[in-house]
PDB file of C-alpha atoms in Angstrom:
ATOM      1  CA  MET A 297      39.059  26.961  18.953  1.00  0.00           C
ATOM      2  CA  MET A 298      40.935  23.520  19.552  1.00  0.00           C
ATOM      3  CA  LYS A 299      43.184  22.087  16.973  1.00  0.00           C
ATOM      4  CA  GLN A 300      44.728  18.638  17.005  1.00  0.00           C
ATOM      5  CA  SER A 301      48.038  18.083  15.064  1.00  0.00           C
ATOM      6  CA  GLU A 302      47.605  15.364  12.162  1.00  0.00           C
ATOM      7  CA  GLN A 303      49.294  12.049  12.453  1.00  0.00           C
ATOM      8  CA  PRO A 304      52.252  11.773  10.271  1.00  0.00           C
ATOM      9  CA  LEU A 305      51.906   9.334   7.094  1.00  0.00           C
ATOM     10  CA  TYR A 306      55.397   7.726   7.700  1.00  0.00           C
ATOM     11  CA  PRO A 307      54.603   5.407  10.829  1.00  0.00           C
ATOM     12  CA  LYS A 308      51.654   3.878   8.982  1.00  0.00           C
ATOM     13  CA  LEU A 309      53.558   3.151   5.866  1.00  0.00           C
ATOM     14  CA  SER A 310      56.441   1.606   7.814  1.00  0.00           C
ATOM     15  CA  SER A 311      53.814  -0.749   9.855  1.00  0.00           C
ATOM     16  CA  ILE A 312      52.537  -1.872   6.473  1.00  0.00           C
ATOM     17  CA  TYR A 313      56.274  -2.424   4.929  1.00  0.00           C
ATOM     18  CA  ASN A 314      57.156  -4.494   8.368  1.00  0.00           C
ATOM     19  CA  LYS A 315      53.953  -6.693   7.894  1.00  0.00           C
ATOM     20  CA  ILE A 316      54.929  -7.317   4.239  1.00  0.00           C
ATOM     21  CA  LEU A 317      58.480  -8.149   5.180  1.00  0.00           C
ATOM     22  CA  GLN A 318      57.632 -10.392   8.039  1.00  0.00           C
ATOM     23  CA  LEU A 319      55.159 -12.192   5.757  1.00  0.00           C
ATOM     24  CA  VAL A 320      57.805 -12.670   3.147  1.00  0.00           C
ATOM     25  CA  SER A 321      60.317 -13.790   5.844  1.00  0.00           C
ATOM     26  CA  ALA A 322      57.708 -16.515   7.129  1.00  0.00           C
ATOM     27  CA  ILE A 323      56.964 -17.726   3.809  1.00  0.00           C
ATOM     28  CA  LEU A 324      60.988 -17.916   2.991  1.00  0.00           C
ATOM     29  CA  LEU A 325      61.097 -19.942   6.325  1.00  0.00           C
ATOM     30  CA  ILE A 326      58.587 -22.462   5.442  1.00  0.00           C
ATOM     31  CA  VAL A 327      59.935 -22.879   1.925  1.00  0.00           C
ATOM     32  CA  ILE A 328      63.548 -23.627   3.310  1.00  0.00           C
ATOM     33  CA  LEU A 329      62.106 -26.103   5.970  1.00  0.00           C
ATOM     34  CA  MET A 330      60.199 -27.870   3.312  1.00  0.00           C
ATOM     35  CA  THR A 331      63.144 -28.092   0.988  1.00  0.00           C
ATOM     36  CA  PHE A 332      65.371 -29.810   3.797  1.00  0.00           C
ATOM     37  CA  TRP A 333      62.319 -31.899   4.589  1.00  0.00           C
ATOM     38  CA  VAL A 334      62.214 -33.187   0.691  1.00  0.00           C
ATOM     39  CA  ALA A 335      65.994 -33.826   0.735  1.00  0.00           C
ATOM     40  CA  ASN A 336      66.087 -35.530   3.967  1.00  0.00           C
ATOM     41  CA  THR A 337      63.200 -37.877   2.759  1.00  0.00           C
ATOM     42  CA  GLU A 338      64.969 -38.567  -0.505  1.00  0.00           C
ATOM     43  CA  LYS A 339      68.423 -39.034   1.120  1.00  0.00           C
ATOM     44  CA  SER A 340      66.819 -41.675   3.490  1.00  0.00           C
ATOM     45  CA  THR A 341      65.192 -43.505   0.546  1.00  0.00           C
ATOM     46  CA  GLN A 342      68.421 -43.467  -1.129  1.00  0.00           C
ATOM     47  CA  VAL A 343      70.400 -44.955   1.994  1.00  0.00           C
ATOM     48  CA  LEU A 344      67.603 -47.719   2.256  1.00  0.00           C
ATOM     49  CA  GLY A 345      67.996 -48.667  -1.261  1.00  0.00           C
ATOM     50  CA  GLN A 346      71.664 -48.834  -1.216  1.00  0.00           C
ATOM     51  CA  HIS A 347      71.705 -50.687   2.099  1.00  0.00           C
ATOM     52  CA  PHE A 348      69.473 -53.296   0.469  1.00  0.00           C
ATOM     53  CA  ASN A 349      71.346 -53.733  -2.679  1.00  0.00           C
ATOM     54  CA  ASN A 350      74.808 -53.966  -0.974  1.00  0.00           C
ATOM     55  CA  ILE A 351      73.668 -56.776   1.489  1.00  0.00           C
ATOM     56  CA  SER A 352      71.786 -58.537  -1.255  1.00  0.00           C
ATOM     57  CA  SER A 353      74.777 -58.235  -3.801  1.00  0.00           C
ATOM     58  CA  LYS A 354      77.303 -59.675  -1.316  1.00  0.00           C
ATOM     59  CA  PHE A 355      74.870 -62.389  -0.207  1.00  0.00           C
ATOM     60  CA  LEU A 356      74.728 -63.302  -4.065  1.00  0.00           C
ATOM     61  CA  GLN A 357      78.369 -63.308  -4.433  1.00  0.00           C
ATOM     62  CA  GLN A 358      78.620 -65.762  -1.477  1.00  0.00           C
ATOM     63  CA  THR A 359      75.937 -67.773  -3.232  1.00  0.00           C
ATOM     64  CA  ILE A 360      77.882 -68.060  -6.397  1.00  0.00           C
ATOM     65  CA  ALA A 361      81.020 -68.956  -4.863  1.00  0.00           C
ATOM     66  CA  GLY A 362      79.431 -71.799  -2.688  1.00  0.00           C
ATOM     67  CA  ILE A 363      77.707 -73.137  -5.909  1.00  0.00           C
ATOM     68  CA  SER A 364      80.863 -72.830  -8.269  1.00  0.00           C
ATOM     69  CA  VAL A 365      82.754 -74.916  -5.478  1.00  0.00           C
ATOM     70  CA  LEU A 366      80.060 -77.866  -5.401  1.00  0.00           C
ATOM     71  CA  LEU A 367      80.046 -77.717  -9.394  1.00  0.00           C
ATOM     72  CA  THR A 368      83.485 -77.644 -10.197  1.00  0.00           C
ATOM     73  CA  GLU A 369      85.652 -79.329  -7.337  1.00  0.00           C
ATOM     74  CA  ASN A 370      85.741 -83.146  -6.759  1.00  0.00           C
ATOM     75  CA  LYS A 371      83.937 -83.455 -10.030  1.00  0.00           C
ATOM     76  CA  SER A 372      85.198 -86.828 -10.933  1.00  0.00           C
ATOM     77  CA  SER A 373      85.375 -88.071  -7.220  1.00  0.00           C
ATOM     78  CA  ILE A 374      81.604 -88.313  -6.450  1.00  0.00           C
ATOM     79  CA  SER A 375      78.699 -89.097  -8.729  1.00  0.00           C
ATOM     80  CA  GLN A 376      76.088 -86.862 -10.563  1.00  0.00           C
ATOM     81  CA  LYS A 377      73.546 -88.147  -7.999  1.00  0.00           C
ATOM     82  CA  ILE A 378      75.552 -87.087  -4.713  1.00  0.00           C
ATOM     83  CA  ARG A 379      76.542 -83.872  -6.233  1.00  0.00           C
ATOM     84  CA  ASN A 380      72.815 -82.882  -7.212  1.00  0.00           C
ATOM     85  CA  ALA A 381      71.984 -83.892  -3.729  1.00  0.00           C
ATOM     86  CA  GLN A 382      74.514 -81.637  -2.286  1.00  0.00           C
ATOM     87  CA  LEU A 383      73.454 -78.799  -4.714  1.00  0.00           C
ATOM     88  CA  GLN A 384      69.697 -79.538  -3.535  1.00  0.00           C
ATOM     89  CA  PHE A 385      70.710 -79.341   0.054  1.00  0.00           C
ATOM     90  CA  TYR A 386      72.863 -76.167  -0.137  1.00  0.00           C
ATOM     91  CA  LEU A 387      69.970 -74.303  -2.007  1.00  0.00           C
ATOM     92  CA  ASN A 388      67.411 -75.370   0.716  1.00  0.00           C
ATOM     93  CA  ASN A 389      69.704 -74.235   3.559  1.00  0.00           C
ATOM     94  CA  LEU A 390      70.117 -70.718   1.874  1.00  0.00           C
ATOM     95  CA  THR A 391      66.425 -70.136   2.213  1.00  0.00           C
ATOM     96  CA  LYS A 392      66.702 -70.585   5.753  1.00  0.00           C
ATOM     97  CA  THR A 393      68.159 -67.096   5.928  1.00  0.00           C
ATOM     98  CA  ASP A 394      65.379 -64.717   6.743  1.00  0.00           C
ATOM     99  CA  PHE A 395      65.432 -62.364   3.842  1.00  0.00           C
ATOM    100  CA  VAL A 396      65.789 -65.187   1.258  1.00  0.00           C
ATOM    101  CA  LYS A 397      62.651 -66.271  -0.193  1.00  0.00           C
ATOM    102  CA  GLN A 398      63.705 -68.655  -3.136  1.00  0.00           C
ATOM    103  CA  VAL A 399      66.900 -69.666  -4.955  1.00  0.00           C
ATOM    104  CA  HIS A 400      67.080 -70.893  -8.456  1.00  0.00           C
ATOM    105  CA  LEU A 401      70.033 -72.305 -10.461  1.00  0.00           C
ATOM    106  CA  TYR A 402      70.184 -72.377 -14.199  1.00  0.00           C
ATOM    107  CA  ASP A 403      72.712 -73.834 -16.555  1.00  0.00           C
ATOM    108  CA  GLU A 404      74.413 -71.794 -19.227  1.00  0.00           C
ATOM    109  CA  THR A 405      71.683 -71.666 -21.553  1.00  0.00           C
ATOM    110  CA  GLY A 406      69.200 -70.393 -18.984  1.00  0.00           C
ATOM    111  CA  LEU A 407      67.506 -73.693 -18.405  1.00  0.00           C
ATOM    112  CA  LEU A 408      66.157 -74.345 -14.788  1.00  0.00           C
ATOM    113  CA  LEU A 409      68.228 -77.140 -13.074  1.00  0.00           C
ATOM    114  CA  PHE A 410      67.502 -76.774  -9.377  1.00  0.00           C
ATOM    115  CA  LYS A 411      65.215 -74.626  -7.165  1.00  0.00           C
ATOM    116  CA  SER A 412      64.880 -74.274  -3.308  1.00  0.00           C
ATOM    117  CA  GLU A 413      62.231 -76.592  -1.923  1.00  0.00           C
ATOM    118  CA  ILE A 414      62.139 -75.759   1.882  1.00  0.00           C
ATOM    119  CA  ASN A 415      58.699 -75.354   3.715  1.00  0.00           C
ATOM    120  CA  GLY A 416      56.685 -76.277   0.252  1.00  0.00           C
ATOM    121  CA  ALA A 417      57.656 -72.984  -1.322  1.00  0.00           C
ATOM    122  CA  GLU A 418      56.127 -72.447  -4.625  1.00  0.00           C
ATOM    123  CA  ASN A 419      58.340 -72.034  -7.704  1.00  0.00           C
ATOM    124  CA  THR A 420      58.250 -68.421  -8.977  1.00  0.00           C
ATOM    125  CA  SER A 421      59.121 -67.671 -12.168  1.00  0.00           C
ATOM    126  CA  ILE A 422      60.259 -64.161 -13.388  1.00  0.00           C
ATOM    127  CA  LYS A 423      57.021 -63.567 -15.125  1.00  0.00           C
ATOM    128  CA  THR A 424      55.191 -64.690 -12.200  1.00  0.00           C
ATOM    129  CA  LEU A 425      57.144 -62.321  -9.791  1.00  0.00           C
ATOM    130  CA  PHE A 426      56.676 -59.403 -12.123  1.00  0.00           C
ATOM    131  CA  GLY A 427      52.958 -60.224 -12.938  1.00  0.00           C
ATOM    132  CA  ILE A 428      53.306 -60.743 -16.630  1.00  0.00           C
ATOM    133  CA  ASP A 429      52.513 -64.467 -16.911  1.00  0.00           C
ATOM    134  CA  GLU A 430      49.674 -64.762 -19.175  1.00  0.00           C
ATOM    135  CA  SER A 431      48.565 -68.143 -18.096  1.00  0.00           C
ATOM    136  CA  ARG A 432      48.208 -67.074 -14.534  1.00  0.00           C
ATOM    137  CA  LYS A 433      46.569 -63.992 -13.258  1.00  0.00           C
ATOM    138  CA  THR A 434      49.099 -62.684 -10.591  1.00  0.00           C
ATOM    139  CA  LEU A 435      49.874 -59.252  -9.275  1.00  0.00           C
ATOM    140  CA  ASP A 436      53.501 -57.574  -9.446  1.00  0.00           C
ATOM    141  CA  LYS A 437      55.351 -58.557  -6.375  1.00  0.00           C
ATOM    142  CA  SER A 438      58.702 -57.320  -7.441  1.00  0.00           C
ATOM    143  CA  ALA A 439      58.629 -54.409  -5.164  1.00  0.00           C
ATOM    144  CA  ARG A 440      58.465 -56.620  -2.310  1.00  0.00           C
ATOM    145  CA  PHE A 441      60.547 -59.601  -3.611  1.00  0.00           C
ATOM    146  CA  VAL A 442      63.281 -58.427  -5.610  1.00  0.00           C
ATOM    147  CA  PRO A 443      65.256 -60.906  -7.904  1.00  0.00           C
ATOM    148  CA  PHE A 444      69.123 -60.505  -7.821  1.00  0.00           C
ATOM    149  CA  ILE A 445      70.733 -62.640 -10.695  1.00  0.00           C
ATOM    150  CA  GLY A 446      74.515 -63.506 -11.004  1.00  0.00           C
ATOM    151  CA  GLU A 447      76.694 -65.566 -13.403  1.00  0.00           C
ATOM    152  CA  ILE A 448      78.745 -68.763 -12.222  1.00  0.00           C
ATOM    153  CA  ARG A 449      81.939 -68.933 -13.915  1.00  0.00           C
ATOM    154  CA  HIS A 450      84.950 -71.156 -13.697  1.00  0.00           C
ATOM    155  CA  ASP A 451      87.127 -70.389 -16.552  1.00  0.00           C
ATOM    156  CA  LYS A 452      84.088 -70.056 -18.515  1.00  0.00           C
ATOM    157  CA  LEU A 453      80.175 -69.473 -17.906  1.00  0.00           C
ATOM    158  CA  ILE A 454      78.881 -72.616 -16.449  1.00  0.00           C
ATOM    159  CA  GLY A 455      75.367 -71.106 -15.196  1.00  0.00           C
ATOM    160  CA  TYR A 456      73.304 -68.496 -13.267  1.00  0.00           C
ATOM    161  CA  VAL A 457      71.646 -68.198  -9.854  1.00  0.00           C
ATOM    162  CA  ARG A 458      68.790 -66.125  -9.133  1.00  0.00           C
ATOM    163  CA  LEU A 459      68.191 -64.949  -5.545  1.00  0.00           C
ATOM    164  CA  THR A 460      64.612 -63.839  -4.538  1.00  0.00           C
ATOM    165  CA  VAL A 461      64.980 -61.486  -1.606  1.00  0.00           C
ATOM    166  CA  GLU A 462      61.990 -60.342   0.513  1.00  0.00           C
ATOM    167  CA  LYS A 463      63.103 -56.544   0.937  1.00  0.00           C
ATOM    168  CA  SER A 464      61.145 -55.781   4.186  1.00  0.00           C
ATOM    169  CA  TYR A 465      63.748 -58.109   6.269  1.00  0.00           C
ATOM    170  CA  LEU A 466      66.459 -55.803   5.216  1.00  0.00           C
ATOM    171  CA  THR A 467      65.078 -52.387   5.477  1.00  0.00           C
ATOM    172  CA  SER A 468      62.531 -52.735   8.196  1.00  0.00           C
ATOM    173  CA  VAL A 469      64.932 -51.534  11.028  1.00  0.00           C
ATOM    174  CA  LEU A 470      66.106 -48.486   8.825  1.00  0.00           C
ATOM    175  CA  ASP A 471      62.758 -47.757   7.562  1.00  0.00           C
ATOM    176  CA  LYS A 472      61.677 -47.614  11.051  1.00  0.00           C
ATOM    177  CA  ASN A 473      64.491 -45.233  12.051  1.00  0.00           C
ATOM    178  CA  SER A 474      63.594 -43.037   8.958  1.00  0.00           C
ATOM    179  CA  GLU A 475      60.203 -42.812   9.918  1.00  0.00           C
ATOM    180  CA  GLU A 476      61.086 -41.614  13.255  1.00  0.00           C
ATOM    181  CA  ASN A 477      63.255 -38.901  11.878  1.00  0.00           C
ATOM    182  CA  GLN A 478      60.493 -37.519   9.567  1.00  0.00           C
ATOM    183  CA  THR A 479      58.083 -37.546  12.693  1.00  0.00           C
ATOM    184  CA  LEU A 480      60.713 -35.567  14.675  1.00  0.00           C
ATOM    185  CA  PHE A 481      61.427 -33.495  11.678  1.00  0.00           C
ATOM    186  CA  ARG A 482      57.587 -32.609  11.049  1.00  0.00           C
ATOM    187  CA  LEU A 483      57.328 -31.713  14.933  1.00  0.00           C
ATOM    188  CA  LEU A 484      60.368 -29.243  14.497  1.00  0.00           C
ATOM    189  CA  LEU A 485      58.618 -27.832  11.543  1.00  0.00           C
ATOM    190  CA  ILE A 486      55.427 -26.973  13.769  1.00  0.00           C
ATOM    191  CA  ILE A 487      57.708 -25.657  16.520  1.00  0.00           C
ATOM    192  CA  ALA A 488      59.407 -23.465  13.907  1.00  0.00           C
ATOM    193  CA  GLY A 489      56.240 -22.284  12.788  1.00  0.00           C
ATOM    194  CA  LEU A 490      54.883 -21.417  16.222  1.00  0.00           C
ATOM    195  CA  ILE A 491      58.037 -19.480  17.012  1.00  0.00           C
ATOM    196  CA  SER A 492      57.819 -17.654  14.024  1.00  0.00           C
ATOM    197  CA  PHE A 493      54.094 -16.672  14.886  1.00  0.00           C
ATOM    198  CA  LEU A 494      54.985 -15.440  18.254  1.00  0.00           C
ATOM    199  CA  LEU A 495      57.963 -13.533  16.842  1.00  0.00           C
ATOM    200  CA  THR A 496      55.851 -11.908  14.485  1.00  0.00           C
ATOM    201  CA  ARG A 497      53.325 -10.796  16.879  1.00  0.00           C
ATOM    202  CA  GLY A 498      55.983  -9.695  18.978  1.00  0.00           C
ATOM    203  CA  LEU A 499      57.722  -7.406  16.296  1.00  0.00           C
ATOM    204  CA  ASN A 500      54.402  -6.033  15.328  1.00  0.00           C
ATOM    205  CA  ARG A 501      53.800  -4.753  18.817  1.00  0.00           C
ATOM    206  CA  PHE A 502      57.263  -3.358  19.045  1.00  0.00           C
ATOM    207  CA  SER A 503      56.774  -1.663  15.461  1.00  0.00           C
ATOM    208  CA  ARG A 504      53.539   0.020  16.610  1.00  0.00           C
ATOM    209  CA  GLN A 505      55.037   1.151  19.921  1.00  0.00           C
ATOM    210  CA  GLY A 506      58.207   2.478  18.067  1.00  0.00           C
ATOM    211  CA  PHE A 507      56.509   4.573  15.421  1.00  0.00           C
ATOM    212  CA  ARG A 508      53.679   5.770  17.435  1.00  0.00           C
ATOM    213  CA  ALA A 509      53.599   9.560  17.267  1.00  0.00           C
ATOM    214  CA  PRO A 510      53.750  11.452  20.417  1.00  0.00           C
ATOM    215  CA  GLN A 511      50.311  13.292  21.431  1.00  0.00           C
ATOM    216  CA  ARG A 512      50.458  16.848  21.385  1.00  0.00           C
ATOM    217  CA  SER A 513      48.540  18.935  23.634  1.00  0.00           C
ATOM    218  CA  ALA A 514      45.923  21.044  22.329  1.00  0.00           C
ATOM    219  CA  THR A 515      46.289  24.454  21.734  1.00  0.00           C
ATOM    220  CA  ILE A 516      43.699  27.329  22.244  1.00  0.00           C
ATOM    221  CA  GLU A 517      43.849  30.311  19.799  1.00  0.00           C
ATOM    222  CA  ASN A 518      42.218  33.347  20.827  1.00  0.00           C
TER     223      ASN A 518
END
């Protein structure tokens, strides 16, 4: 009668443990890559916001300096009419900058004195900009057109200036670069997943070959 030796249980259990370990490793790899992806996206958003705020704030300070000169210097040497014409001309020139949509000049009490009037631009109040004007049904445009307000001082408060900045003009280049980086990162994520899959298959084959029990020749008992 012929007898065949039984296969040991250890190789079977080892194969299961290896598959579980490979599955856990793949999940951890995906979690780590997704964490890097989210962190990179958040960092790109912060860099875009900081870049936009820095440029807009610097332009606002330059605008304040220019208006302060027109309001204070040579105050007695020129007439009020000429000074008003100079202020209007200065505000209109500011809007020739691509990212500046409008400029508003207020006195120290918040009363509107001048606004830019180039290309027939419509006067956009803060309520209209944020879509809270009850007299007009408008949408909130503050995400696209962002207001920056600063004080004009010369020994004391003499007024306020508001710049309405179109955000896309200042962030389009960096935003495009960020999108390209995100696309590249997604491609790397897919490649990493494929490599992980191929390595898992290779390790499975290696595991089966390494733990395969040697075949014993059949014995014959008399």
